Amino acid sequence: MTSTELEWSDKFSTDVASIDRQHQELLYLSQNLLEELSSETTTLEEKQAFFTNLVDHALAHFDYEERIMQNICYPNLSQHKREHDELRNEIAEIGKNVMSGEGVDDWKGLVSLVQVWLLRHIVSSDIPIREYIHRDQDDETK
Protein backbone atom coordinates (compact mmCIF):
# COMPACT_ATOMS: atom_id res chain seq x y z
CA MET A 1 0.00 0.00 0.00
CA THR A 2 1.38 3.41 -0.90
CA SER A 3 1.39 6.28 1.56
CA THR A 4 -1.53 7.86 -0.31
CA GLU A 5 -3.58 4.67 -0.55
CA LEU A 6 -6.78 4.63 1.45
CA GLU A 7 -8.62 1.55 2.59
CA TRP A 8 -12.27 1.17 3.41
CA SER A 9 -13.06 0.66 7.06
CA ASP A 10 -16.31 -0.24 8.78
CA LYS A 11 -16.02 3.02 10.72
CA PHE A 12 -17.00 4.73 7.43
CA SER A 13 -20.15 2.64 7.08
CA THR A 14 -23.54 4.32 6.90
CA ASP A 15 -25.28 0.95 7.32
CA VAL A 16 -26.91 1.59 3.94
CA ALA A 17 -25.23 -1.07 1.81
CA SER A 18 -25.77 0.70 -1.52
CA ILE A 19 -24.30 3.98 -0.22
CA ASP A 20 -21.36 2.16 1.34
CA ARG A 21 -20.67 0.37 -1.96
CA GLN A 22 -20.67 3.69 -3.76
CA HIS A 23 -18.32 5.20 -1.17
CA GLN A 24 -16.00 2.23 -1.63
CA GLU A 25 -16.17 2.66 -5.40
CA LEU A 26 -15.28 6.34 -5.12
CA LEU A 27 -12.25 5.49 -2.99
CA TYR A 28 -11.26 2.80 -5.48
CA LEU A 29 -11.62 5.17 -8.44
CA SER A 30 -9.55 7.83 -6.71
CA GLN A 31 -6.84 5.23 -6.02
CA ASN A 32 -6.98 4.14 -9.65
CA LEU A 33 -6.52 7.72 -10.77
CA LEU A 34 -3.55 8.17 -8.42
CA GLU A 35 -1.94 5.03 -9.85
CA GLU A 36 -2.43 6.27 -13.40
CA LEU A 37 -0.96 9.63 -12.47
CA SER A 38 2.12 7.86 -11.11
CA SER A 39 2.74 6.30 -14.50
CA GLU A 40 5.02 8.31 -16.73
CA THR A 41 3.25 6.93 -19.78
CA THR A 42 -0.23 8.26 -18.89
CA THR A 43 -1.26 10.91 -21.40
CA LEU A 44 -3.21 14.07 -20.59
CA GLU A 45 -6.24 12.57 -22.33
CA GLU A 46 -6.04 9.45 -20.17
CA LYS A 47 -5.72 11.55 -17.01
CA GLN A 48 -8.75 13.53 -18.10
CA ALA A 49 -10.72 10.34 -18.77
CA PHE A 50 -9.90 8.87 -15.35
CA PHE A 51 -10.77 12.18 -13.69
CA THR A 52 -14.05 12.39 -15.60
CA ASN A 53 -14.95 8.85 -14.57
CA LEU A 54 -14.36 9.71 -10.90
CA VAL A 55 -16.41 12.91 -11.21
CA ASP A 56 -19.27 11.13 -12.99
CA HIS A 57 -19.45 8.54 -10.22
CA ALA A 58 -19.31 11.23 -7.53
CA LEU A 59 -22.12 13.27 -9.08
CA ALA A 60 -24.31 10.20 -9.55
CA HIS A 61 -23.59 9.23 -5.94
CA PHE A 62 -24.72 12.64 -4.65
CA ASP A 63 -28.02 12.32 -6.50
CA TYR A 64 -28.55 8.77 -5.26
CA GLU A 65 -27.68 9.63 -1.67
CA GLU A 66 -30.08 12.57 -1.69
CA ARG A 67 -32.89 10.31 -2.97
CA ILE A 68 -32.21 7.82 -0.16
CA MET A 69 -32.26 10.60 2.42
CA GLN A 70 -35.51 11.92 0.99
CA ASN A 71 -37.06 8.44 1.10
CA ILE A 72 -36.21 7.99 4.79
CA CYS A 73 -37.32 11.55 5.63
CA TYR A 74 -33.83 12.43 6.79
CA PRO A 75 -34.16 15.70 8.75
CA ASN A 76 -30.80 17.16 7.63
CA LEU A 77 -31.38 16.62 3.92
CA SER A 78 -31.34 20.35 3.11
CA GLN A 79 -27.97 20.89 4.76
CA HIS A 80 -26.55 17.74 3.22
CA LYS A 81 -27.77 18.79 -0.23
CA ARG A 82 -26.13 22.21 0.24
CA GLU A 83 -22.82 20.44 0.96
CA HIS A 84 -23.25 18.38 -2.20
CA ASP A 85 -24.14 21.51 -4.19
CA GLU A 86 -20.99 23.26 -2.97
CA LEU A 87 -18.92 20.30 -4.07
CA ARG A 88 -20.74 20.12 -7.41
CA ASN A 89 -19.72 23.75 -7.99
CA GLU A 90 -16.12 23.08 -6.95
CA ILE A 91 -15.96 20.03 -9.21
CA ALA A 92 -17.31 22.07 -12.13
CA GLU A 93 -14.59 24.70 -11.63
CA ILE A 94 -11.82 22.11 -11.26
CA GLY A 95 -13.24 20.19 -14.23
CA LYS A 96 -12.92 23.24 -16.48
CA ASN A 97 -9.19 23.39 -15.74
CA VAL A 98 -8.72 19.64 -16.04
CA MET A 99 -10.51 19.40 -19.37
CA SER A 100 -8.68 22.40 -20.81
CA GLY A 101 -5.39 20.91 -19.64
CA GLU A 102 -4.53 24.15 -17.89
CA GLY A 103 -4.12 25.03 -14.25
CA VAL A 104 -3.63 21.48 -13.03
CA ASP A 105 0.03 21.29 -12.15
CA ASP A 106 -0.48 19.02 -9.17
CA TRP A 107 -2.74 16.15 -10.22
CA LYS A 108 -1.82 14.00 -7.23
CA GLY A 109 -2.54 16.87 -4.87
CA LEU A 110 -5.92 17.32 -6.53
CA VAL A 111 -6.83 13.64 -6.15
CA SER A 112 -5.56 13.60 -2.55
CA LEU A 113 -7.79 16.59 -1.85
CA VAL A 114 -10.76 14.67 -3.28
CA GLN A 115 -9.93 11.68 -1.07
CA VAL A 116 -9.62 13.80 2.06
CA TRP A 117 -12.89 15.56 1.26
CA LEU A 118 -14.63 12.25 0.64
CA LEU A 119 -13.53 10.74 3.94
CA ARG A 120 -14.29 13.92 5.86
CA HIS A 121 -17.73 14.11 4.26
CA ILE A 122 -18.46 10.46 5.04
CA VAL A 123 -17.44 10.83 8.67
CA SER A 124 -19.03 14.21 9.38
CA SER A 125 -22.10 14.16 7.12
CA ASP A 126 -22.89 10.60 6.08
CA ILE A 127 -22.36 8.75 9.37
CA PRO A 128 -25.27 10.72 10.91
CA ILE A 129 -27.49 8.91 8.38
CA ARG A 130 -26.60 5.68 10.20
CA GLU A 131 -27.44 7.29 13.52
CA TYR A 132 -30.78 8.47 12.15
CA ILE A 133 -31.62 5.03 10.77
CA HIS A 134 -30.86 3.39 14.12
CA ARG A 135 -32.60 6.00 16.28
CA ASP A 136 -35.67 3.83 16.88
CA GLN A 137 -33.56 0.82 17.81
CA ASP A 138 -31.55 2.96 20.22
CA ASP A 139 -34.74 4.27 21.84
CA GLU A 140 -36.05 0.72 22.31
CA THR A 141 -32.93 -0.40 24.17
CA LYS A 142 -33.21 2.40 26.72
Coordinates of C-alpha atoms in Angstrom, one line a residue:
M1 CA 0.0 0.0 0.0
T2 CA 1.4 3.4 -0.9
S3 CA 1.4 6.3 1.6
T4 CA -1.5 7.9 -0.3
E5 CA -3.6 4.7 -0.5
L6 CA -6.8 4.6 1.5
E7 CA -8.6 1.5 2.6
W8 CA -12.3 1.2 3.4
S9 CA -13.1 0.7 7.1
D10 CA -16.3 -0.2 8.8
K11 CA -16.0 3.0 10.7
F12 CA -17.0 4.7 7.4
S13 CA -20.2 2.6 7.1
T14 CA -23.5 4.3 6.9
D15 CA -25.3 0.9 7.3
V16 CA -26.9 1.6 3.9
A17 CA -25.2 -1.1 1.8
S18 CA -25.8 0.7 -1.5
I19 CA -24.3 4.0 -0.2
D20 CA -21.4 2.2 1.3
R21 CA -20.7 0.4 -2.0
Q22 CA -20.7 3.7 -3.8
H23 CA -18.3 5.2 -1.2
Q24 CA -16.0 2.2 -1.6
E25 CA -16.2 2.7 -5.4
L26 CA -15.3 6.3 -5.1
L27 CA -12.2 5.5 -3.0
Y28 CA -11.3 2.8 -5.5
L29 CA -11.6 5.2 -8.4
S30 CA -9.5 7.8 -6.7
Q31 CA -6.8 5.2 -6.0
N32 CA -7.0 4.1 -9.6
L33 CA -6.5 7.7 -10.8
L34 CA -3.6 8.2 -8.4
E35 CA -1.9 5.0 -9.8
E36 CA -2.4 6.3 -13.4
L37 CA -1.0 9.6 -12.5
S38 CA 2.1 7.9 -11.1
S39 CA 2.7 6.3 -14.5
E40 CA 5.0 8.3 -16.7
T41 CA 3.2 6.9 -19.8
T42 CA -0.2 8.3 -18.9
T43 CA -1.3 10.9 -21.4
L44 CA -3.2 14.1 -20.6
E45 CA -6.2 12.6 -22.3
E46 CA -6.0 9.4 -20.2
K47 CA -5.7 11.6 -17.0
Q48 CA -8.7 13.5 -18.1
A49 CA -10.7 10.3 -18.8
F50 CA -9.9 8.9 -15.3
F51 CA -10.8 12.2 -13.7
T52 CA -14.1 12.4 -15.6
N53 CA -14.9 8.8 -14.6
L54 CA -14.4 9.7 -10.9
V55 CA -16.4 12.9 -11.2
D56 CA -19.3 11.1 -13.0
H57 CA -19.4 8.5 -10.2
A58 CA -19.3 11.2 -7.5
L59 CA -22.1 13.3 -9.1
A60 CA -24.3 10.2 -9.6
H61 CA -23.6 9.2 -5.9
F62 CA -24.7 12.6 -4.6
D63 CA -28.0 12.3 -6.5
Y64 CA -28.5 8.8 -5.3
E65 CA -27.7 9.6 -1.7
E66 CA -30.1 12.6 -1.7
R67 CA -32.9 10.3 -3.0
I68 CA -32.2 7.8 -0.2
M69 CA -32.3 10.6 2.4
Q70 CA -35.5 11.9 1.0
N71 CA -37.1 8.4 1.1
I72 CA -36.2 8.0 4.8
C73 CA -37.3 11.6 5.6
Y74 CA -33.8 12.4 6.8
P75 CA -34.2 15.7 8.7
N76 CA -30.8 17.2 7.6
L77 CA -31.4 16.6 3.9
S78 CA -31.3 20.3 3.1
Q79 CA -28.0 20.9 4.8
H80 CA -26.6 17.7 3.2
K81 CA -27.8 18.8 -0.2
R82 CA -26.1 22.2 0.2
E83 CA -22.8 20.4 1.0
H84 CA -23.2 18.4 -2.2
D85 CA -24.1 21.5 -4.2
E86 CA -21.0 23.3 -3.0
L87 CA -18.9 20.3 -4.1
R88 CA -20.7 20.1 -7.4
N89 CA -19.7 23.7 -8.0
E90 CA -16.1 23.1 -6.9
I91 CA -16.0 20.0 -9.2
A92 CA -17.3 22.1 -12.1
E93 CA -14.6 24.7 -11.6
I94 CA -11.8 22.1 -11.3
G95 CA -13.2 20.2 -14.2
K96 CA -12.9 23.2 -16.5
N97 CA -9.2 23.4 -15.7
V98 CA -8.7 19.6 -16.0
M99 CA -10.5 19.4 -19.4
S100 CA -8.7 22.4 -20.8
G101 CA -5.4 20.9 -19.6
E102 CA -4.5 24.2 -17.9
G103 CA -4.1 25.0 -14.2
V104 CA -3.6 21.5 -13.0
D105 CA 0.0 21.3 -12.2
D106 CA -0.5 19.0 -9.2
W107 CA -2.7 16.1 -10.2
K108 CA -1.8 14.0 -7.2
G109 CA -2.5 16.9 -4.9
L110 CA -5.9 17.3 -6.5
V111 CA -6.8 13.6 -6.1
S112 CA -5.6 13.6 -2.5
L113 CA -7.8 16.6 -1.9
V114 CA -10.8 14.7 -3.3
Q115 CA -9.9 11.7 -1.1
V116 CA -9.6 13.8 2.1
W117 CA -12.9 15.6 1.3
L118 CA -14.6 12.2 0.6
L119 CA -13.5 10.7 3.9
R120 CA -14.3 13.9 5.9
H121 CA -17.7 14.1 4.3
I122 CA -18.5 10.5 5.0
V123 CA -17.4 10.8 8.7
S124 CA -19.0 14.2 9.4
S125 CA -22.1 14.2 7.1
D126 CA -22.9 10.6 6.1
I127 CA -22.4 8.7 9.4
P128 CA -25.3 10.7 10.9
I129 CA -27.5 8.9 8.4
R130 CA -26.6 5.7 10.2
E131 CA -27.4 7.3 13.5
Y132 CA -30.8 8.5 12.2
I133 CA -31.6 5.0 10.8
H134 CA -30.9 3.4 14.1
R135 CA -32.6 6.0 16.3
D136 CA -35.7 3.8 16.9
Q137 CA -33.6 0.8 17.8
D138 CA -31.5 3.0 20.2
D139 CA -34.7 4.3 21.8
E140 CA -36.0 0.7 22.3
T141 CA -32.9 -0.4 24.2
K142 CA -33.2 2.4 26.7

